[in-house]
Structures are given as structure tokens and as C-alpha cells.
mmCIF file of C-alpha atoms in Angstrom:
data_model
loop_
_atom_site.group_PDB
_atom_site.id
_atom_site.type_symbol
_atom_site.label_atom_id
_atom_site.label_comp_id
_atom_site.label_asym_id
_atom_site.label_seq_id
_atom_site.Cartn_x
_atom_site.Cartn_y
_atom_site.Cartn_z
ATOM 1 C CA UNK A 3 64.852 -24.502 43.529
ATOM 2 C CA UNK A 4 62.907 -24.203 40.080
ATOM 3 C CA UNK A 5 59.871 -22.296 39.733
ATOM 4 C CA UNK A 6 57.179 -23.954 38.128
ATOM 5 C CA UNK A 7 55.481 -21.867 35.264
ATOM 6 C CA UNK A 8 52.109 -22.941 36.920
ATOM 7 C CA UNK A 9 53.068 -21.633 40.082
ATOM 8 C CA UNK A 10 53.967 -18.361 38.453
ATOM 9 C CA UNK A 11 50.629 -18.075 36.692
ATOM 10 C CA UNK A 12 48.464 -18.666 40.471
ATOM 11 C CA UNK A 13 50.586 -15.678 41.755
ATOM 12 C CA UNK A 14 49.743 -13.658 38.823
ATOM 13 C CA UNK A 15 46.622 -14.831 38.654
ATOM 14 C CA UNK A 16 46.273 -15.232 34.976
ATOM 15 C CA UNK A 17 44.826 -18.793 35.221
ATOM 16 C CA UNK A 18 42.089 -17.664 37.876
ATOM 17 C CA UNK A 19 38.719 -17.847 36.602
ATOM 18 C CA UNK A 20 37.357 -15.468 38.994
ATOM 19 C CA UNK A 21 39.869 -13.022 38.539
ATOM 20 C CA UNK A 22 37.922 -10.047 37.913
ATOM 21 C CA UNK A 23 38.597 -8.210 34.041
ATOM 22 C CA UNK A 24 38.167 -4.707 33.364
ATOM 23 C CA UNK A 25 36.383 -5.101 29.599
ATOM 24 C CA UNK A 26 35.209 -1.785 27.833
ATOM 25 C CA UNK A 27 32.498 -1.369 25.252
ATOM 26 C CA UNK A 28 32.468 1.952 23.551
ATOM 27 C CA UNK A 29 29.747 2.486 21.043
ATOM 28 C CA UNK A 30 30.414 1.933 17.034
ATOM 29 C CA UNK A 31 28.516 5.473 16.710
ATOM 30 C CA UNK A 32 29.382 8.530 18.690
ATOM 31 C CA UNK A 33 25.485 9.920 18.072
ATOM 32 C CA UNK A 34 22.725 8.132 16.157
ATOM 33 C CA UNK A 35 22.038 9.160 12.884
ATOM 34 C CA UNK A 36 19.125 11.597 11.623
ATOM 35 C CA UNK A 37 15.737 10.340 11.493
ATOM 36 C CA UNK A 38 14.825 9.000 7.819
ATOM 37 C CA UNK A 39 11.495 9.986 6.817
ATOM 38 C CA UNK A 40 9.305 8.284 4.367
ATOM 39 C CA UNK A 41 7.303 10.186 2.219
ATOM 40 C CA UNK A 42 4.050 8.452 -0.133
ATOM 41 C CA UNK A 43 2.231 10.887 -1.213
ATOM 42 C CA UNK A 44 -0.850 9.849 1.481
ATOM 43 C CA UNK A 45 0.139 12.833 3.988
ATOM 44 C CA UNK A 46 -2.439 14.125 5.599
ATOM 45 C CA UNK A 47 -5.359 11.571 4.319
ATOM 46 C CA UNK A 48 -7.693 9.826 6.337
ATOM 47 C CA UNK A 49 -7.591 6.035 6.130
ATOM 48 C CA UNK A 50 -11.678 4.738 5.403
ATOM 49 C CA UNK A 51 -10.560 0.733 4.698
ATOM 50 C CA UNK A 52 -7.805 -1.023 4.279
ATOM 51 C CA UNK A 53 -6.680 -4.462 3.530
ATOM 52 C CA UNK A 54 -5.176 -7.043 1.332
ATOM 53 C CA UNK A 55 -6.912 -7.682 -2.049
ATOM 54 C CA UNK A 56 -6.076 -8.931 -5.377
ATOM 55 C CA UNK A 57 -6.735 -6.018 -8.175
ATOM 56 C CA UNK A 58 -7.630 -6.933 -11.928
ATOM 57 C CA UNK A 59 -8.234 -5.315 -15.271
ATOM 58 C CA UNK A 60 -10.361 -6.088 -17.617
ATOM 59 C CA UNK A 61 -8.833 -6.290 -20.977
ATOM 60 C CA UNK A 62 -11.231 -5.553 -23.684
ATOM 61 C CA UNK A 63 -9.824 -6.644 -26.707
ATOM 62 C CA UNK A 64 -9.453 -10.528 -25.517
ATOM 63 C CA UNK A 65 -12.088 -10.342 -23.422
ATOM 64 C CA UNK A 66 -10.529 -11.070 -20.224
ATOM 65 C CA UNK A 67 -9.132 -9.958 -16.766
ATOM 66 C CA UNK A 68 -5.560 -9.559 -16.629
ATOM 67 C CA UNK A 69 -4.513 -9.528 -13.153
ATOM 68 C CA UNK A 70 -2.766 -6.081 -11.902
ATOM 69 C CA UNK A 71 -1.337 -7.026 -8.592
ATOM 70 C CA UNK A 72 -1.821 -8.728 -4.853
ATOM 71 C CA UNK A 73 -1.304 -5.920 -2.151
ATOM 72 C CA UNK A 74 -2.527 -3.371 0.423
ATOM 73 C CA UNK A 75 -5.919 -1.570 -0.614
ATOM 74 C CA UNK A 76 -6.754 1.745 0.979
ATOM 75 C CA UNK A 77 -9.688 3.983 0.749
ATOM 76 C CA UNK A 78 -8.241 7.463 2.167
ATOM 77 C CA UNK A 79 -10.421 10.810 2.472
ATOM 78 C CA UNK A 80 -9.248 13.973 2.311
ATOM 79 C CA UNK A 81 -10.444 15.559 5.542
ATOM 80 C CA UNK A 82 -10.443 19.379 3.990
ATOM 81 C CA UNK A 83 -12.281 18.279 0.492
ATOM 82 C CA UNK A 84 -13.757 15.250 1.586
ATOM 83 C CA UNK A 85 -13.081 13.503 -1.863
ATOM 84 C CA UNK A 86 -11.983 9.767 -1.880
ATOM 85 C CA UNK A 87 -9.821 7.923 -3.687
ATOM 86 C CA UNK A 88 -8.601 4.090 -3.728
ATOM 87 C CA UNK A 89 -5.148 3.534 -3.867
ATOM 88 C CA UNK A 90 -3.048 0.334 -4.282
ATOM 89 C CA UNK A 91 0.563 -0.675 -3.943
ATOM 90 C CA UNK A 92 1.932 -4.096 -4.808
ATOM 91 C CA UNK A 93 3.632 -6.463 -2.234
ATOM 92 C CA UNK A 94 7.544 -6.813 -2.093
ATOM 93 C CA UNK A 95 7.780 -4.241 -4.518
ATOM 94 C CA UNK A 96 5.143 -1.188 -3.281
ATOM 95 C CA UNK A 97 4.294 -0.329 -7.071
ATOM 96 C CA UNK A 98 1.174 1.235 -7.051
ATOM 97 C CA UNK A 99 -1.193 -0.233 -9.603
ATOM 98 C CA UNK A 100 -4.397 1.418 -8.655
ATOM 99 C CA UNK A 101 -4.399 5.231 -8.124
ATOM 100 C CA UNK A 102 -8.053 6.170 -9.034
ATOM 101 C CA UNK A 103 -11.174 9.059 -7.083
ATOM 102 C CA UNK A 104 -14.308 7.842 -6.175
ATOM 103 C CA UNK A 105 -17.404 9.713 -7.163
ATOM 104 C CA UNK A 106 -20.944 10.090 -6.635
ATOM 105 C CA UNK A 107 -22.764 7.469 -8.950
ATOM 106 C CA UNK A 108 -19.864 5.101 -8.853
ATOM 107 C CA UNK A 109 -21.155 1.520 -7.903
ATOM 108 C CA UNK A 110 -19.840 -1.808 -7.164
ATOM 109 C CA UNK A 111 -21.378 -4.909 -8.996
ATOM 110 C CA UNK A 112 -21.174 -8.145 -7.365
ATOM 111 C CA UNK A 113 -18.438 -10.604 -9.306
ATOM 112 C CA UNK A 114 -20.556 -13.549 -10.860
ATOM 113 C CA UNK A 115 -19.727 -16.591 -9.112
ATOM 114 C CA UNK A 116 -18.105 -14.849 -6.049
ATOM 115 C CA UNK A 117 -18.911 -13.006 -2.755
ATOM 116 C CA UNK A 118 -16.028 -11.774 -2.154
ATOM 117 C CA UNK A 119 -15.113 -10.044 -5.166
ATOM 118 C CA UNK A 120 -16.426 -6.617 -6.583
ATOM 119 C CA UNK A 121 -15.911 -4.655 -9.952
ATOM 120 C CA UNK A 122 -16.420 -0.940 -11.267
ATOM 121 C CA UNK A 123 -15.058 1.114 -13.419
ATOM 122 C CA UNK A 124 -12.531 4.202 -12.326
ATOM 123 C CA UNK A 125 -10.618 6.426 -14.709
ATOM 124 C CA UNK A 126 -6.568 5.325 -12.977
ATOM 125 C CA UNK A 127 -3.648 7.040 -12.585
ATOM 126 C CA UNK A 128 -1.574 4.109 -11.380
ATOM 127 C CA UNK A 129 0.388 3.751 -14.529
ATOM 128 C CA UNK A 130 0.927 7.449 -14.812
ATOM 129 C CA UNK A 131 3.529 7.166 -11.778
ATOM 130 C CA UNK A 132 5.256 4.610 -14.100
ATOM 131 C CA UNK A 133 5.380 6.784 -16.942
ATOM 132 C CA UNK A 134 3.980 10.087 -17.198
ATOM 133 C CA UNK A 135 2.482 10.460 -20.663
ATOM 134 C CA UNK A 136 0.614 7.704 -19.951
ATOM 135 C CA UNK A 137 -1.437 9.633 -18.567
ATOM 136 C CA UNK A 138 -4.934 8.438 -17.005
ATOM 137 C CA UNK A 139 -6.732 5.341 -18.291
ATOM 138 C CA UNK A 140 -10.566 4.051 -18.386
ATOM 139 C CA UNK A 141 -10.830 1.020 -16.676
ATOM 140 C CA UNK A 142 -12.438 -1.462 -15.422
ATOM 141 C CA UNK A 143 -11.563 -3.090 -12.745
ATOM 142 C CA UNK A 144 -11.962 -6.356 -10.151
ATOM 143 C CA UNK A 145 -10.691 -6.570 -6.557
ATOM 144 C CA UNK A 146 -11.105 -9.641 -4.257
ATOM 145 C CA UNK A 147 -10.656 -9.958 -0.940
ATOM 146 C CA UNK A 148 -9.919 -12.875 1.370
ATOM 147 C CA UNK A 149 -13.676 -13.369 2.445
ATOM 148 C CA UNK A 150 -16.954 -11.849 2.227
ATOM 149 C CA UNK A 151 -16.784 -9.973 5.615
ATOM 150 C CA UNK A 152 -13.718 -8.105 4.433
ATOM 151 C CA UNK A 153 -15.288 -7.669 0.759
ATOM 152 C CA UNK A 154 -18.652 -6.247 3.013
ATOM 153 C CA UNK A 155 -16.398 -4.123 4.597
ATOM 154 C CA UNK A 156 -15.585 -2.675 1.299
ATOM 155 C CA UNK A 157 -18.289 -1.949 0.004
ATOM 156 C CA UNK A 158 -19.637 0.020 2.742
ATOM 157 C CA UNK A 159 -16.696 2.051 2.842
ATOM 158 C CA UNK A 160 -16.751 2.596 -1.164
ATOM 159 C CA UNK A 161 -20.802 3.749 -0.571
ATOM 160 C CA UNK A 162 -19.978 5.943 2.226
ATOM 161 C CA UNK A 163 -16.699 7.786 0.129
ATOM 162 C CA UNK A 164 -19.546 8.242 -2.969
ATOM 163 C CA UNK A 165 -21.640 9.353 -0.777
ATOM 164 C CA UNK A 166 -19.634 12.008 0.836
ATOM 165 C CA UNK A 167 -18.181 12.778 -2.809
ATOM 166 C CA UNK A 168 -21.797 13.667 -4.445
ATOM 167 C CA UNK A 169 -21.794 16.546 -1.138
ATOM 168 C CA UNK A 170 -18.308 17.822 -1.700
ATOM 169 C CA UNK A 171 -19.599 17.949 -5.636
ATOM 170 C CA UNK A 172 -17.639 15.057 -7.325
ATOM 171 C CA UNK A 173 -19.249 13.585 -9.935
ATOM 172 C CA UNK A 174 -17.880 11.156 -12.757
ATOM 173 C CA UNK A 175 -18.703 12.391 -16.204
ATOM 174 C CA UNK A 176 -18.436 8.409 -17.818
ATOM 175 C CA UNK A 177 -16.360 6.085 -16.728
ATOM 176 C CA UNK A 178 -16.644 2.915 -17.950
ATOM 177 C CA UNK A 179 -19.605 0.616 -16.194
ATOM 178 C CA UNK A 180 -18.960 -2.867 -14.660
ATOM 179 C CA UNK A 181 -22.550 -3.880 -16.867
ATOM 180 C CA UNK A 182 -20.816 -2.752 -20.091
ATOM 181 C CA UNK A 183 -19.142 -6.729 -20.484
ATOM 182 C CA UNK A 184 -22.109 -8.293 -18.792
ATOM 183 C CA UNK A 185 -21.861 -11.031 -16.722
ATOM 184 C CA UNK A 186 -17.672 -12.164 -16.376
ATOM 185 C CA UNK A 187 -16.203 -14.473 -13.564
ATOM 186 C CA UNK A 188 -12.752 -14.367 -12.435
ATOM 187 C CA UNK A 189 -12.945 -18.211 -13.040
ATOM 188 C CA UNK A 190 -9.725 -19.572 -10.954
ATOM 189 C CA UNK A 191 -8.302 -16.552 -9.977
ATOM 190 C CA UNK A 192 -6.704 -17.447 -6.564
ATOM 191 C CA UNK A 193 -7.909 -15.839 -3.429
ATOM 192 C CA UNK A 194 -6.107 -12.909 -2.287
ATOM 193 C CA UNK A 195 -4.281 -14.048 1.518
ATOM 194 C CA UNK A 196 -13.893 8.125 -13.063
ATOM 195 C CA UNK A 197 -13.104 11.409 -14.936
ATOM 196 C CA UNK A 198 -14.546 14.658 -13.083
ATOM 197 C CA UNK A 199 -11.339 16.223 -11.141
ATOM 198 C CA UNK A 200 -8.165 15.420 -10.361
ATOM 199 C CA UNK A 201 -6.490 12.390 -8.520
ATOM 200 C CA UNK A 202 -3.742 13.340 -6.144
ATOM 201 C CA UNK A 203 -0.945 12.662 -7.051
ATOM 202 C CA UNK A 204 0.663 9.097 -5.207
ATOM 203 C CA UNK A 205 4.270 8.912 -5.566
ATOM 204 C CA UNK A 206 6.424 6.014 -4.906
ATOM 205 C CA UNK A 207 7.933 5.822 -1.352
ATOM 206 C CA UNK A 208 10.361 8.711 -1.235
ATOM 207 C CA UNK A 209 13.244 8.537 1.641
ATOM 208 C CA UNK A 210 14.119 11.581 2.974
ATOM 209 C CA UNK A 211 16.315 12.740 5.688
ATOM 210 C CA UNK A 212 14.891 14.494 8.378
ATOM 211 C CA UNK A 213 16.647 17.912 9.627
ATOM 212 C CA UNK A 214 18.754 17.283 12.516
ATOM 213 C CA UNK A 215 17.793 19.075 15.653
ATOM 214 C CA UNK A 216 20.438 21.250 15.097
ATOM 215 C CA UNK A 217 18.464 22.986 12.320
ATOM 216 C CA UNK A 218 17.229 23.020 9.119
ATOM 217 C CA UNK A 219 17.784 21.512 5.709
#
């Protein structure tokens, strides 16, 4: 008789479900790839404060504050110097627009009309990573935090770099003062969700591939 093409598939078994199949993965990679290091210029800092904060500038010749960014604020110490600096980098992007030391005699003045907000003046380096004859700039400047116990936090952390700045013998020779345009609001800016030495130097994120451990390079 005539052999039915289902009875030839149950003795081959290619209709069983259960039929156990031998499947084989192999990886898309044979070895993983070499560690990618990113380098920003904060190696070997100490972190004193950070958070989210909205940065401003005060433009002098209209006689108002021009916002500068919304992004991570960090206070970071050199452990060997002990010198401070604040340094800024905008969201999405990681621009930094705020690259400035912090010296003895530097102080923060309360924004009028807001306890959460702070301004003081810096001599910044932020746009001199943009474009390098640029150079430094005499600002002054506004940050604002999300609320007052972050903006407290802040300011003690601002006092105590200052503080350990006048012993390691920075001192500003005149930056601009926060009392040199008197009393100026940030009106309905939206809540955030110093000559004397050097700055170091804060470079935009640099990728780098690390040395395999084969050697070096």
C-alpha cells in the first residue's frame, strides 16, 4: 500500500514537538573589546559638592542675567594644593560653562527674592575650552539650586574651599563683587530640577582606549 507523507514524518520525527534539537550559539565577538576610558580633566580631584543647578551671567551692558546653562555643579579640591575650583558642564551636551578657582575673600551674596539662589564673582575659564584666545573672563555670576537645603549645602562647601584656599595662599587680587550691581533678582528664572593663579585646565570628555593587557600603547 501507499505511504502516507504524515506517517513518514512520525517515523522521522520531524513533526514531534519534543523531539530534542541540537541549536548552537557562538558569540558575535571572539574576545571583548579594550576598555574605553574617559578622560575630563577632574583626575585626581576631590569632589566637596555636587549637584544640579542653573548657572547665570550677569551681563553688564543691558543690565541683566543671561542664563549660561542647567547642569551638574561640582566643587573639587585638589588634595596635594588644596585649592578649589567650581566647575560646570551642561546637560545633554557636557559643555562646560563654568570653569573658575575659589579664593580666600570670595563670598556668596544671597539672590534678592530667593533662598535658593547665590551670586559672586569668579574670573572663568569656561569659554576658554571653547576657544582659546578667549582667554579668562570677569564675571559675575548666579547659580540656583532646586531648594534651599541643597543651596545651604553650597554655601558651606564654597566657605570651607575659601577657607582652605586663604591656608594654601590663594587669594583673588579683584574679581568682580556680587554688591557692584546692587540689589538684582533673577525675576522668573525657572528652578533648576577670581584672578590670583591658575585654573586647571577642564577639557571636554576625551575617549581614550585603554592598553590591552597584552601591553602598552
Amino acid at each position: 500500500g501507499k505511504t502516507s507523507a504524515s506517517a513518514v514524518a512520525g517515523e522521522t520525527g520531524e513533526d514531534d514537538p519534543e523531539r530534542e534539537v541540537d541549536i548552537q550559539f557562538k558569540p558575535a565577538l571572539a574576545e571583548l573589546p579594550p576598555e574605553i576610558v574617559v578622560k575630563t580633566g577632574e583626575e585626581g580631584e576631590e569632589l566637596a559638592f555636587v549637584s544640579r543647578a542653573k548657572l547665570f551671567r550677569f551681563d553688564g551692558p543691558n543690565k541683566a542675567w543671561k542664563e549660561r546653562g542647567v547642569g551638574e555643579l561640582k566643587i573639587l579640591i585638589d588634595p596635594a594644593t588644596k585649592r578649589a575650583r567650581v566647575i560646570m558642564r551642561r546637560d545633554g551636551t557636557r559643555k562646560i560653562c563654568a570653569n573658575h578657582a575659589l579664593y580666600a575673600g570670595m563670598q556668596l551674596q544671597p539672590m534678592e527674592g530667593s533662598d535658593k539662589a547665590w551670586t559672586y564673582g569668579a574670573v572663568d575659564f569656561a569659554d576658554a575650552a571653547e576657544q582659546e584666545e578667549v582667554g579668562a573672563t570677569e564675571d559675575l555670576l548666579a547659580v540656583r539650586f532646586k531648594d534651599p537645603e541643597v543651596a545651604a549645602s553650597f554655601l558651606a562647601a564654597f566657605e570651607s574651599a575659601t577657607l582652605a584656599a586663604r591656608g594654601a595662599g590663594a587669594t583673588s587680587t579683584g574679581a568682580v563683587s556680587a554688591g557692584s550691581v546692587g540689589a538684582i533678582s533673577l525675576g522668573a528664572a525657572p528652578d533648576a530640577g577670581p584672578s590670583g593663579g591658575a585654573v586647571r585646565p577642564a577639557s571636554e570628555p576625551v575617549v581614550a582606549m585603554a592598553p590591552t593587557a597584552g601591553g602598552e600603547g
